[in-house]
Amino acid sequence: IDARVHERLESSGIPLSAPATDAEFLRRVCLDLHGVIPTAERVRTFLANKAANRRAALIDELLADPRFAAHLADLWDDYLMPAADDPRLAKQQLNAWLETAFRQRSWDRIVQELVTASGHRDENAAVSYLFKGRETLSPAELTDLVSQYFLGVRLNCAQCHDHPFASWTQDDYWGVAAFFTQIQYTDRRQMKSGVIRDDLALDVRKLENADRLREPRFPRGEVPELRVARRQALALWMTSSENPFFARAMVNRIWWQLFGRGLVEPVDDMHEGHAATHPELLAELTEQFVASGHDLRFLCGAICNSQTYQRTSRPAPGNEQDRTGYSRMAVKVFTPEQLYDSLALLLPATSTPKRFVGNADPREEFVRFFRSDGDPAPTVYDRGIPQTLRMLNAPQWFSPRGEAAMVRRLVEPEMEAPAALEQLYLCVLARTPTEDERQILADFLREHPGDREQAYAEILWALVNGSEFSLNH
């Protein structure tokens, strides 16, 4: 990774930014691998650790923790069910299934199980993403979803005509759609029961867009001789080590999640018209990912251990305009899940963020309020006035009672002011205050000598609502 990145930067005359400090690295890697800021205790322990391998050891620890799988589940249930009509129950089921899958299985096995998912969703939650309300997704909708997220291509651009910029054809699009025709029902009572099954005898002439359906056909490939159900044949082809799209797409997406942009952009539209910034690196990472058995921990660990990932986001003279060379880390915006879970760490008696609880789950309601339409880039800040006002005024966190409870949890009564301020910074920003900040805060406390708890609450409110808290840098 470093050799390929440094080679291009050197040839372009772009200087490297300095390595990230331990505090910067700790906060970044916790957010990227666990989806939440580190606790103050973890910050103190890590900053006191002087072992040469402390960063590598931390990465191993984070990847081995179940929270890594939970974070991936949060990301992927959003990808697979972005706009369900009534998402609470279905997303709860799918999220739990994904968390178990990411904890126990490789990426190729997970995708095989998703593409071929059958049964009642109370017994096999993997079928949840196949529904839109009470009906199953159409072959066209499933083709769009599967090609975009599992193959990294937008076949939907070839739905009505051959792709204008890539070599995808209508035959490619409708050939993939044909693999999903066997799960479309004429018996609507089956759909209402939440059951997915393959109807091998289904008359495809009765389906929507039946006039466009072709024989099942792999993209840019042959018409298979079907010896198994159509979806199973597609899943086996997709996850084969010989497939030119599958592993490459996941490598690009993981890079996109960790660096804020993919080696190919857009991340889900990889074709010959969108060149990779580092084609050799993409090819080598893909080869190693396949050789690892599609092991996501291996892939994330390799990237996070690189010097490229561990650089500061602060620009150096001469690399301020670099957007594609990775001379410094990009500043990423918190996902709604990262924002909620990081706020929840500050709540009294809430060291573990609350998960789905029926239809009244506060986490899911918060996430829906802060979620953007589509699949926004990690570096794009597109929240508006409603989200800002909620952060400023949310009674869940910011009320006289809530603020006092937070302060009492974070700051012990006998703490002197310097230690209390340092504790607040460690809890919220995962770093100690600078000398300038210490002076400003000391002046503020002198100007408010009465209620020390309220003064700390106002400092806490300011730290949480500053941009540093909600950005991953």
JSON list of C-alpha atoms in Angstrom, two decimals, residues 213-435:
[
{"chain": "A", "resi": 213, "resn": "LEU", "atom": "CA", "xyz": [-36.57, -11.03, -19.91]},
{"chain": "A", "resi": 214, "resn": "ARG", "atom": "CA", "xyz": [-33.80, -13.14, -21.40]},
{"chain": "A", "resi": 215, "resn": "GLU", "atom": "CA", "xyz": [-32.34, -16.47, -20.52]},
{"chain": "A", "resi": 216, "resn": "PRO", "atom": "CA", "xyz": [-30.20, -16.24, -17.35]},
{"chain": "A", "resi": 217, "resn": "ARG", "atom": "CA", "xyz": [-26.83, -14.89, -18.41]},
{"chain": "A", "resi": 218, "resn": "PHE", "atom": "CA", "xyz": [-23.77, -13.74, -16.49]},
{"chain": "A", "resi": 219, "resn": "PRO", "atom": "CA", "xyz": [-22.54, -10.19, -17.26]},
{"chain": "A", "resi": 220, "resn": "ARG", "atom": "CA", "xyz": [-20.13, -10.34, -20.19]},
{"chain": "A", "resi": 221, "resn": "GLY", "atom": "CA", "xyz": [-20.27, -14.09, -19.88]},
{"chain": "A", "resi": 222, "resn": "GLU", "atom": "CA", "xyz": [-21.92, -17.25, -20.99]},
{"chain": "A", "resi": 223, "resn": "VAL", "atom": "CA", "xyz": [-25.44, -18.54, -20.66]},
{"chain": "A", "resi": 224, "resn": "PRO", "atom": "CA", "xyz": [-25.01, -21.12, -17.89]},
{"chain": "A", "resi": 225, "resn": "GLU", "atom": "CA", "xyz": [-26.25, -24.66, -18.03]},
{"chain": "A", "resi": 226, "resn": "LEU", "atom": "CA", "xyz": [-28.48, -24.54, -14.98]},
{"chain": "A", "resi": 227, "resn": "ARG", "atom": "CA", "xyz": [-28.12, -27.57, -12.72]},
{"chain": "A", "resi": 228, "resn": "VAL", "atom": "CA", "xyz": [-29.29, -25.70, -9.61]},
{"chain": "A", "resi": 229, "resn": "ALA", "atom": "CA", "xyz": [-31.87, -23.01, -8.81]},
{"chain": "A", "resi": 230, "resn": "ARG", "atom": "CA", "xyz": [-31.22, -19.78, -10.68]},
{"chain": "A", "resi": 231, "resn": "ARG", "atom": "CA", "xyz": [-30.26, -17.71, -7.64]},
{"chain": "A", "resi": 232, "resn": "GLN", "atom": "CA", "xyz": [-27.84, -20.38, -6.47]},
{"chain": "A", "resi": 233, "resn": "ALA", "atom": "CA", "xyz": [-26.16, -20.39, -9.89]},
{"chain": "A", "resi": 234, "resn": "LEU", "atom": "CA", "xyz": [-25.82, -16.60, -9.74]},
{"chain": "A", "resi": 235, "resn": "ALA", "atom": "CA", "xyz": [-24.41, -16.68, -6.18]},
{"chain": "A", "resi": 236, "resn": "LEU", "atom": "CA", "xyz": [-21.81, -19.29, -7.10]},
{"chain": "A", "resi": 237, "resn": "TRP", "atom": "CA", "xyz": [-20.69, -17.28, -10.12]},
{"chain": "A", "resi": 238, "resn": "MET", "atom": "CA", "xyz": [-20.63, -13.98, -8.20]},
{"chain": "A", "resi": 239, "resn": "THR", "atom": "CA", "xyz": [-18.46, -15.24, -5.36]},
{"chain": "A", "resi": 240, "resn": "SER", "atom": "CA", "xyz": [-16.08, -17.32, -7.44]},
{"chain": "A", "resi": 241, "resn": "SER", "atom": "CA", "xyz": [-12.41, -16.40, -7.10]},
{"chain": "A", "resi": 242, "resn": "GLU", "atom": "CA", "xyz": [-12.40, -16.06, -10.90]},
{"chain": "A", "resi": 243, "resn": "ASN", "atom": "CA", "xyz": [-15.09, -13.39, -10.89]},
{"chain": "A", "resi": 244, "resn": "PRO", "atom": "CA", "xyz": [-13.49, -10.11, -12.06]},
{"chain": "A", "resi": 245, "resn": "PHE", "atom": "CA", "xyz": [-15.97, -7.89, -10.19]},
{"chain": "A", "resi": 246, "resn": "PHE", "atom": "CA", "xyz": [-16.83, -9.33, -6.78]},
{"chain": "A", "resi": 247, "resn": "ALA", "atom": "CA", "xyz": [-13.67, -9.06, -4.65]},
{"chain": "A", "resi": 248, "resn": "ARG", "atom": "CA", "xyz": [-12.57, -5.90, -6.46]},
{"chain": "A", "resi": 249, "resn": "ALA", "atom": "CA", "xyz": [-15.85, -4.21, -5.56]},
{"chain": "A", "resi": 250, "resn": "MET", "atom": "CA", "xyz": [-15.50, -4.97, -1.84]},
{"chain": "A", "resi": 251, "resn": "VAL", "atom": "CA", "xyz": [-11.86, -3.87, -1.75]},
{"chain": "A", "resi": 252, "resn": "ASN", "atom": "CA", "xyz": [-12.88, -0.57, -3.33]},
{"chain": "A", "resi": 253, "resn": "ARG", "atom": "CA", "xyz": [-15.79, -0.10, -0.91]},
{"chain": "A", "resi": 254, "resn": "ILE", "atom": "CA", "xyz": [-13.68, -0.83, 2.18]},
{"chain": "A", "resi": 255, "resn": "TRP", "atom": "CA", "xyz": [-11.07, 1.64, 0.91]},
{"chain": "A", "resi": 256, "resn": "TRP", "atom": "CA", "xyz": [-13.89, 4.14, 0.36]},
{"chain": "A", "resi": 257, "resn": "GLN", "atom": "CA", "xyz": [-15.13, 3.67, 3.94]},
{"chain": "A", "resi": 258, "resn": "LEU", "atom": "CA", "xyz": [-11.67, 4.09, 5.45]},
{"chain": "A", "resi": 259, "resn": "PHE", "atom": "CA", "xyz": [-10.31, 6.89, 3.24]},
{"chain": "A", "resi": 260, "resn": "GLY", "atom": "CA", "xyz": [-13.45, 8.79, 2.26]},
{"chain": "A", "resi": 261, "resn": "ARG", "atom": "CA", "xyz": [-13.14, 7.96, -1.45]},
{"chain": "A", "resi": 262, "resn": "GLY", "atom": "CA", "xyz": [-12.59, 4.81, -3.46]},
{"chain": "A", "resi": 263, "resn": "LEU", "atom": "CA", "xyz": [-9.63, 3.87, -5.58]},
{"chain": "A", "resi": 264, "resn": "VAL", "atom": "CA", "xyz": [-12.35, 3.99, -8.26]},
{"chain": "A", "resi": 265, "resn": "GLU", "atom": "CA", "xyz": [-15.06, 6.64, -8.08]},
{"chain": "A", "resi": 266, "resn": "PRO", "atom": "CA", "xyz": [-18.01, 6.40, -7.92]},
{"chain": "A", "resi": 267, "resn": "VAL", "atom": "CA", "xyz": [-17.57, 3.46, -5.59]},
{"chain": "A", "resi": 268, "resn": "ASP", "atom": "CA", "xyz": [-20.51, 1.56, -7.10]},
{"chain": "A", "resi": 269, "resn": "ASP", "atom": "CA", "xyz": [-19.89, 2.40, -10.77]},
{"chain": "A", "resi": 270, "resn": "MET", "atom": "CA", "xyz": [-16.62, 0.67, -11.60]},
{"chain": "A", "resi": 271, "resn": "HIS", "atom": "CA", "xyz": [-16.06, 0.42, -15.36]},
{"chain": "A", "resi": 272, "resn": "GLU", "atom": "CA", "xyz": [-13.47, 1.25, -17.98]},
{"chain": "A", "resi": 273, "resn": "GLY", "atom": "CA", "xyz": [-14.63, 4.87, -18.15]},
{"chain": "A", "resi": 274, "resn": "HIS", "atom": "CA", "xyz": [-13.77, 5.41, -14.47]},
{"chain": "A", "resi": 275, "resn": "ALA", "atom": "CA", "xyz": [-10.07, 4.73, -14.08]},
{"chain": "A", "resi": 276, "resn": "ALA", "atom": "CA", "xyz": [-8.57, 3.71, -10.74]},
{"chain": "A", "resi": 277, "resn": "THR", "atom": "CA", "xyz": [-6.24, 6.26, -9.16]},
{"chain": "A", "resi": 278, "resn": "HIS", "atom": "CA", "xyz": [-3.88, 3.40, -8.26]},
{"chain": "A", "resi": 279, "resn": "PRO", "atom": "CA", "xyz": [-4.70, 0.46, -10.57]},
{"chain": "A", "resi": 280, "resn": "GLU", "atom": "CA", "xyz": [-1.79, -1.71, -9.45]},
{"chain": "A", "resi": 281, "resn": "LEU", "atom": "CA", "xyz": [-2.70, -1.25, -5.81]},
{"chain": "A", "resi": 282, "resn": "LEU", "atom": "CA", "xyz": [-6.34, -2.13, -6.46]},
{"chain": "A", "resi": 283, "resn": "ALA", "atom": "CA", "xyz": [-5.29, -5.28, -8.33]},
{"chain": "A", "resi": 284, "resn": "GLU", "atom": "CA", "xyz": [-2.85, -6.35, -5.61]},
{"chain": "A", "resi": 285, "resn": "LEU", "atom": "CA", "xyz": [-5.29, -5.75, -2.76]},
{"chain": "A", "resi": 286, "resn": "THR", "atom": "CA", "xyz": [-7.96, -7.69, -4.65]},
{"chain": "A", "resi": 287, "resn": "GLU", "atom": "CA", "xyz": [-5.58, -10.60, -5.19]},
{"chain": "A", "resi": 288, "resn": "GLN", "atom": "CA", "xyz": [-4.66, -10.67, -1.50]},
{"chain": "A", "resi": 289, "resn": "PHE", "atom": "CA", "xyz": [-8.30, -10.38, -0.41]},
{"chain": "A", "resi": 290, "resn": "VAL", "atom": "CA", "xyz": [-9.21, -13.41, -2.52]},
{"chain": "A", "resi": 291, "resn": "ALA", "atom": "CA", "xyz": [-6.15, -15.32, -1.24]},
{"chain": "A", "resi": 292, "resn": "SER", "atom": "CA", "xyz": [-7.25, -14.60, 2.35]},
{"chain": "A", "resi": 293, "resn": "GLY", "atom": "CA", "xyz": [-10.59, -16.31, 1.71]},
{"chain": "A", "resi": 294, "resn": "HIS", "atom": "CA", "xyz": [-12.45, -13.00, 1.42]},
{"chain": "A", "resi": 295, "resn": "ASP", "atom": "CA", "xyz": [-11.55, -12.19, 5.04]},
{"chain": "A", "resi": 296, "resn": "LEU", "atom": "CA", "xyz": [-12.71, -8.66, 5.89]},
{"chain": "A", "resi": 297, "resn": "ARG", "atom": "CA", "xyz": [-10.62, -8.53, 9.07]},
{"chain": "A", "resi": 298, "resn": "PHE", "atom": "CA", "xyz": [-7.53, -9.28, 7.01]},
{"chain": "A", "resi": 299, "resn": "LEU", "atom": "CA", "xyz": [-8.39, -6.53, 4.50]},
{"chain": "A", "resi": 300, "resn": "CYS", "atom": "CA", "xyz": [-9.21, -3.88, 7.11]},
{"chain": "A", "resi": 301, "resn": "GLY", "atom": "CA", "xyz": [-6.17, -4.81, 9.18]},
{"chain": "A", "resi": 302, "resn": "ALA", "atom": "CA", "xyz": [-3.83, -4.51, 6.21]},
{"chain": "A", "resi": 303, "resn": "ILE", "atom": "CA", "xyz": [-5.13, -1.06, 5.32]},
{"chain": "A", "resi": 304, "resn": "CYS", "atom": "CA", "xyz": [-5.23, 0.27, 8.88]},
{"chain": "A", "resi": 305, "resn": "ASN", "atom": "CA", "xyz": [-1.64, -0.86, 9.53]},
{"chain": "A", "resi": 306, "resn": "SER", "atom": "CA", "xyz": [-0.34, 1.15, 6.56]},
{"chain": "A", "resi": 307, "resn": "GLN", "atom": "CA", "xyz": [1.46, 4.45, 6.94]},
{"chain": "A", "resi": 308, "resn": "THR", "atom": "CA", "xyz": [-0.98, 5.84, 4.38]},
{"chain": "A", "resi": 309, "resn": "TYR", "atom": "CA", "xyz": [-3.95, 5.24, 6.71]},
{"chain": "A", "resi": 310, "resn": "GLN", "atom": "CA", "xyz": [-2.03, 6.50, 9.74]},
{"chain": "A", "resi": 311, "resn": "ARG", "atom": "CA", "xyz": [-1.23, 9.96, 8.33]},
{"chain": "A", "resi": 312, "resn": "THR", "atom": "CA", "xyz": [-2.70, 13.10, 9.82]},
{"chain": "A", "resi": 313, "resn": "SER", "atom": "CA", "xyz": [-5.54, 14.89, 8.07]},
{"chain": "A", "resi": 314, "resn": "ARG", "atom": "CA", "xyz": [-3.71, 18.19, 8.48]},
{"chain": "A", "resi": 315, "resn": "PRO", "atom": "CA", "xyz": [-2.32, 19.35, 5.12]},
{"chain": "A", "resi": 316, "resn": "ALA", "atom": "CA", "xyz": [1.37, 19.96, 4.59]},
{"chain": "A", "resi": 317, "resn": "PRO", "atom": "CA", "xyz": [2.65, 22.80, 2.39]},
{"chain": "A", "resi": 318, "resn": "GLY", "atom": "CA", "xyz": [2.16, 21.59, -1.17]},
{"chain": "A", "resi": 319, "resn": "ASN", "atom": "CA", "xyz": [-0.54, 18.94, -0.64]},
{"chain": "A", "resi": 320, "resn": "GLU", "atom": "CA", "xyz": [-3.49, 21.16, 0.26]},
{"chain": "A", "resi": 321, "resn": "GLN", "atom": "CA", "xyz": [-5.23, 20.44, -3.06]},
{"chain": "A", "resi": 322, "resn": "ASP", "atom": "CA", "xyz": [-4.51, 16.71, -3.17]},
{"chain": "A", "resi": 323, "resn": "ARG", "atom": "CA", "xyz": [-7.79, 14.80, -3.32]},
{"chain": "A", "resi": 324, "resn": "THR", "atom": "CA", "xyz": [-6.76, 11.52, -4.95]},
{"chain": "A", "resi": 325, "resn": "GLY", "atom": "CA", "xyz": [-3.15, 10.81, -3.98]},
{"chain": "A", "resi": 326, "resn": "TYR", "atom": "CA", "xyz": [-3.66, 10.00, -0.26]},
{"chain": "A", "resi": 327, "resn": "SER", "atom": "CA", "xyz": [-0.87, 12.29, 0.88]},
{"chain": "A", "resi": 328, "resn": "ARG", "atom": "CA", "xyz": [-3.01, 12.92, 3.98]},
{"chain": "A", "resi": 329, "resn": "MET", "atom": "CA", "xyz": [-6.15, 11.46, 5.50]},
{"chain": "A", "resi": 330, "resn": "ALA", "atom": "CA", "xyz": [-9.48, 12.87, 4.39]},
{"chain": "A", "resi": 331, "resn": "VAL", "atom": "CA", "xyz": [-11.88, 14.27, 6.98]},
{"chain": "A", "resi": 332, "resn": "LYS", "atom": "CA", "xyz": [-14.99, 12.09, 7.07]},
{"chain": "A", "resi": 333, "resn": "VAL", "atom": "CA", "xyz": [-18.46, 12.89, 8.39]},
{"chain": "A", "resi": 334, "resn": "PHE", "atom": "CA", "xyz": [-19.98, 10.72, 11.12]},
{"chain": "A", "resi": 335, "resn": "THR", "atom": "CA", "xyz": [-22.66, 8.36, 9.94]},
{"chain": "A", "resi": 336, "resn": "PRO", "atom": "CA", "xyz": [-25.92, 8.77, 11.90]},
{"chain": "A", "resi": 337, "resn": "GLU", "atom": "CA", "xyz": [-25.10, 5.54, 13.77]},
{"chain": "A", "resi": 338, "resn": "GLN", "atom": "CA", "xyz": [-21.63, 6.82, 14.70]},
{"chain": "A", "resi": 339, "resn": "LEU", "atom": "CA", "xyz": [-23.12, 10.08, 15.92]},
{"chain": "A", "resi": 340, "resn": "TYR", "atom": "CA", "xyz": [-25.77, 8.42, 18.09]},
{"chain": "A", "resi": 341, "resn": "ASP", "atom": "CA", "xyz": [-23.47, 5.79, 19.55]},
{"chain": "A", "resi": 342, "resn": "SER", "atom": "CA", "xyz": [-20.79, 8.37, 20.37]},
{"chain": "A", "resi": 343, "resn": "LEU", "atom": "CA", "xyz": [-23.36, 10.59, 22.08]},
{"chain": "A", "resi": 344, "resn": "ALA", "atom": "CA", "xyz": [-24.67, 7.57, 23.94]},
{"chain": "A", "resi": 345, "resn": "LEU", "atom": "CA", "xyz": [-21.26, 7.02, 25.51]},
{"chain": "A", "resi": 346, "resn": "LEU", "atom": "CA", "xyz": [-21.74, 10.32, 27.32]},
{"chain": "A", "resi": 347, "resn": "LEU", "atom": "CA", "xyz": [-25.18, 9.43, 28.65]},
{"chain": "A", "resi": 348, "resn": "PRO", "atom": "CA", "xyz": [-25.56, 8.28, 32.24]},
{"chain": "A", "resi": 349, "resn": "ALA", "atom": "CA", "xyz": [-25.80, 4.52, 32.60]},
{"chain": "A", "resi": 350, "resn": "THR", "atom": "CA", "xyz": [-25.53, 4.03, 28.83]},
{"chain": "A", "resi": 351, "resn": "SER", "atom": "CA", "xyz": [-22.10, 2.59, 28.17]},
{"chain": "A", "resi": 352, "resn": "THR", "atom": "CA", "xyz": [-23.61, 0.29, 25.52]},
{"chain": "A", "resi": 353, "resn": "PRO", "atom": "CA", "xyz": [-25.75, 2.13, 22.94]},
{"chain": "A", "resi": 354, "resn": "LYS", "atom": "CA", "xyz": [-29.38, 1.09, 22.98]},
{"chain": "A", "resi": 355, "resn": "ARG", "atom": "CA", "xyz": [-30.34, -1.17, 20.11]},
{"chain": "A", "resi": 356, "resn": "PHE", "atom": "CA", "xyz": [-33.67, -1.91, 18.48]},
{"chain": "A", "resi": 357, "resn": "VAL", "atom": "CA", "xyz": [-36.60, -2.29, 20.88]},
{"chain": "A", "resi": 358, "resn": "GLY", "atom": "CA", "xyz": [-39.86, -2.74, 19.02]},
{"chain": "A", "resi": 359, "resn": "ASN", "atom": "CA", "xyz": [-41.22, 0.31, 17.22]},
{"chain": "A", "resi": 360, "resn": "ALA", "atom": "CA", "xyz": [-40.04, 2.92, 19.71]},
{"chain": "A", "resi": 361, "resn": "ASP", "atom": "CA", "xyz": [-36.28, 2.50, 19.49]},
{"chain": "A", "resi": 362, "resn": "PRO", "atom": "CA", "xyz": [-34.61, 5.90, 20.03]},
{"chain": "A", "resi": 363, "resn": "ARG", "atom": "CA", "xyz": [-31.50, 4.90, 18.10]},
{"chain": "A", "resi": 364, "resn": "GLU", "atom": "CA", "xyz": [-33.38, 4.00, 14.93]},
{"chain": "A", "resi": 365, "resn": "GLU", "atom": "CA", "xyz": [-35.53, 7.14, 15.17]},
{"chain": "A", "resi": 366, "resn": "PHE", "atom": "CA", "xyz": [-32.39, 9.28, 15.53]},
{"chain": "A", "resi": 367, "resn": "VAL", "atom": "CA", "xyz": [-30.68, 7.50, 12.63]},
{"chain": "A", "resi": 368, "resn": "ARG", "atom": "CA", "xyz": [-33.68, 7.99, 10.34]},
{"chain": "A", "resi": 369, "resn": "PHE", "atom": "CA", "xyz": [-33.77, 11.70, 11.21]},
{"chain": "A", "resi": 370, "resn": "PHE", "atom": "CA", "xyz": [-30.07, 12.17, 10.37]},
{"chain": "A", "resi": 371, "resn": "ARG", "atom": "CA", "xyz": [-29.88, 9.78, 7.41]},
{"chain": "A", "resi": 372, "resn": "SER", "atom": "CA", "xyz": [-29.44, 11.30, 3.95]},
{"chain": "A", "resi": 373, "resn": "ASP", "atom": "CA", "xyz": [-31.08, 10.05, 0.79]},
{"chain": "A", "resi": 374, "resn": "GLY", "atom": "CA", "xyz": [-29.01, 7.75, -1.39]},
{"chain": "A", "resi": 375, "resn": "ASP", "atom": "CA", "xyz": [-25.48, 6.66, -0.56]},
{"chain": "A", "resi": 376, "resn": "PRO", "atom": "CA", "xyz": [-23.57, 9.87, 0.26]},
{"chain": "A", "resi": 377, "resn": "ALA", "atom": "CA", "xyz": [-19.79, 9.99, 0.10]},
{"chain": "A", "resi": 378, "resn": "PRO", "atom": "CA", "xyz": [-18.13, 9.77, 3.54]},
{"chain": "A", "resi": 379, "resn": "THR", "atom": "CA", "xyz": [-16.61, 13.25, 3.09]},
{"chain": "A", "resi": 380, "resn": "VAL", "atom": "CA", "xyz": [-19.87, 15.03, 2.19]},
{"chain": "A", "resi": 381, "resn": "TYR", "atom": "CA", "xyz": [-21.57, 17.00, 4.95]},
{"chain": "A", "resi": 382, "resn": "ASP", "atom": "CA", "xyz": [-25.19, 17.37, 3.84]},
{"chain": "A", "resi": 383, "resn": "ARG", "atom": "CA", "xyz": [-27.06, 17.84, 7.10]},
{"chain": "A", "resi": 384, "resn": "GLY", "atom": "CA", "xyz": [-29.16, 20.96, 7.36]},
{"chain": "A", "resi": 385, "resn": "ILE", "atom": "CA", "xyz": [-30.80, 23.24, 9.90]},
{"chain": "A", "resi": 386, "resn": "PRO", "atom": "CA", "xyz": [-33.18, 20.60, 11.36]},
{"chain": "A", "resi": 387, "resn": "GLN", "atom": "CA", "xyz": [-30.28, 18.32, 12.26]},
{"chain": "A", "resi": 388, "resn": "THR", "atom": "CA", "xyz": [-28.23, 21.21, 13.66]},
{"chain": "A", "resi": 389, "resn": "LEU", "atom": "CA", "xyz": [-31.12, 22.36, 15.83]},
{"chain": "A", "resi": 390, "resn": "ARG", "atom": "CA", "xyz": [-31.67, 18.87, 17.12]},
{"chain": "A", "resi": 391, "resn": "MET", "atom": "CA", "xyz": [-28.04, 18.59, 18.15]},
{"chain": "A", "resi": 392, "resn": "LEU", "atom": "CA", "xyz": [-28.20, 21.96, 19.87]},
{"chain": "A", "resi": 393, "resn": "ASN", "atom": "CA", "xyz": [-31.46, 21.38, 21.71]},
{"chain": "A", "resi": 394, "resn": "ALA", "atom": "CA", "xyz": [-32.18, 17.64, 21.94]},
{"chain": "A", "resi": 395, "resn": "PRO", "atom": "CA", "xyz": [-33.87, 17.09, 25.34]},
{"chain": "A", "resi": 396, "resn": "GLN", "atom": "CA", "xyz": [-32.54, 13.52, 25.27]},
{"chain": "A", "resi": 397, "resn": "TRP", "atom": "CA", "xyz": [-29.11, 14.97, 26.02]},
{"chain": "A", "resi": 398, "resn": "PHE", "atom": "CA", "xyz": [-29.27, 18.73, 26.43]},
{"chain": "A", "resi": 399, "resn": "SER", "atom": "CA", "xyz": [-31.64, 19.74, 29.20]},
{"chain": "A", "resi": 400, "resn": "PRO", "atom": "CA", "xyz": [-30.78, 20.97, 32.69]},
{"chain": "A", "resi": 401, "resn": "ARG", "atom": "CA", "xyz": [-31.41, 17.50, 34.08]},
{"chain": "A", "resi": 402, "resn": "GLY", "atom": "CA", "xyz": [-29.61, 15.67, 31.25]},
{"chain": "A", "resi": 403, "resn": "GLU", "atom": "CA", "xyz": [-26.58, 17.95, 31.26]},
{"chain": "A", "resi": 404, "resn": "ALA", "atom": "CA", "xyz": [-26.18, 17.66, 35.01]},
{"chain": "A", "resi": 405, "resn": "ALA", "atom": "CA", "xyz": [-26.41, 13.88, 34.82]},
{"chain": "A", "resi": 406, "resn": "MET", "atom": "CA", "xyz": [-23.77, 13.76, 32.09]},
{"chain": "A", "resi": 407, "resn": "VAL", "atom": "CA", "xyz": [-21.41, 15.99, 34.02]},
{"chain": "A", "resi": 408, "resn": "ARG", "atom": "CA", "xyz": [-21.82, 13.96, 37.22]},
{"chain": "A", "resi": 409, "resn": "ARG", "atom": "CA", "xyz": [-21.02, 10.80, 35.27]},
{"chain": "A", "resi": 410, "resn": "LEU", "atom": "CA", "xyz": [-17.97, 12.22, 33.53]},
{"chain": "A", "resi": 411, "resn": "VAL", "atom": "CA", "xyz": [-16.48, 14.45, 36.23]},
{"chain": "A", "resi": 412, "resn": "GLU", "atom": "CA", "xyz": [-15.99, 13.30, 39.80]},
{"chain": "A", "resi": 413, "resn": "PRO", "atom": "CA", "xyz": [-17.03, 15.90, 42.44]},
{"chain": "A", "resi": 414, "resn": "GLU", "atom": "CA", "xyz": [-13.58, 16.14, 44.02]},
{"chain": "A", "resi": 415, "resn": "MET", "atom": "CA", "xyz": [-11.76, 16.82, 40.73]},
{"chain": "A", "resi": 416, "resn": "GLU", "atom": "CA", "xyz": [-9.84, 20.05, 40.47]},
{"chain": "A", "resi": 417, "resn": "ALA", "atom": "CA", "xyz": [-10.68, 22.23, 37.48]},
{"chain": "A", "resi": 418, "resn": "PRO", "atom": "CA", "xyz": [-7.65, 21.28, 35.30]},
{"chain": "A", "resi": 419, "resn": "ALA", "atom": "CA", "xyz": [-8.32, 17.57, 35.77]},
{"chain": "A", "resi": 420, "resn": "ALA", "atom": "CA", "xyz": [-12.05, 18.01, 35.16]},
{"chain": "A", "resi": 421, "resn": "LEU", "atom": "CA", "xyz": [-11.46, 19.90, 31.92]},
{"chain": "A", "resi": 422, "resn": "GLU", "atom": "CA", "xyz": [-9.01, 17.27, 30.74]},
{"chain": "A", "resi": 423, "resn": "GLN", "atom": "CA", "xyz": [-11.57, 14.56, 31.52]},
{"chain": "A", "resi": 424, "resn": "LEU", "atom": "CA", "xyz": [-14.23, 16.32, 29.45]},
{"chain": "A", "resi": 425, "resn": "TYR", "atom": "CA", "xyz": [-11.87, 16.60, 26.49]},
{"chain": "A", "resi": 426, "resn": "LEU", "atom": "CA", "xyz": [-10.83, 12.96, 26.75]},
{"chain": "A", "resi": 427, "resn": "CYS", "atom": "CA", "xyz": [-14.47, 11.83, 26.87]},
{"chain": "A", "resi": 428, "resn": "VAL", "atom": "CA", "xyz": [-15.72, 13.99, 23.99]},
{"chain": "A", "resi": 429, "resn": "LEU", "atom": "CA", "xyz": [-12.73, 14.58, 21.69]},
{"chain": "A", "resi": 430, "resn": "ALA", "atom": "CA", "xyz": [-10.39, 11.76, 22.74]},
{"chain": "A", "resi": 431, "resn": "ARG", "atom": "CA", "xyz": [-7.53, 14.18, 23.37]},
{"chain": "A", "resi": 432, "resn": "THR", "atom": "CA", "xyz": [-6.27, 16.58, 26.00]},
{"chain": "A", "resi": 433, "resn": "PRO", "atom": "CA", "xyz": [-6.88, 20.32, 25.61]},
{"chain": "A", "resi": 434, "resn": "THR", "atom": "CA", "xyz": [-4.19, 22.50, 24.08]},
{"chain": "A", "resi": 435, "resn": "GLU", "atom": "CA", "xyz": [-2.52, 25.19, 26.14]}
]
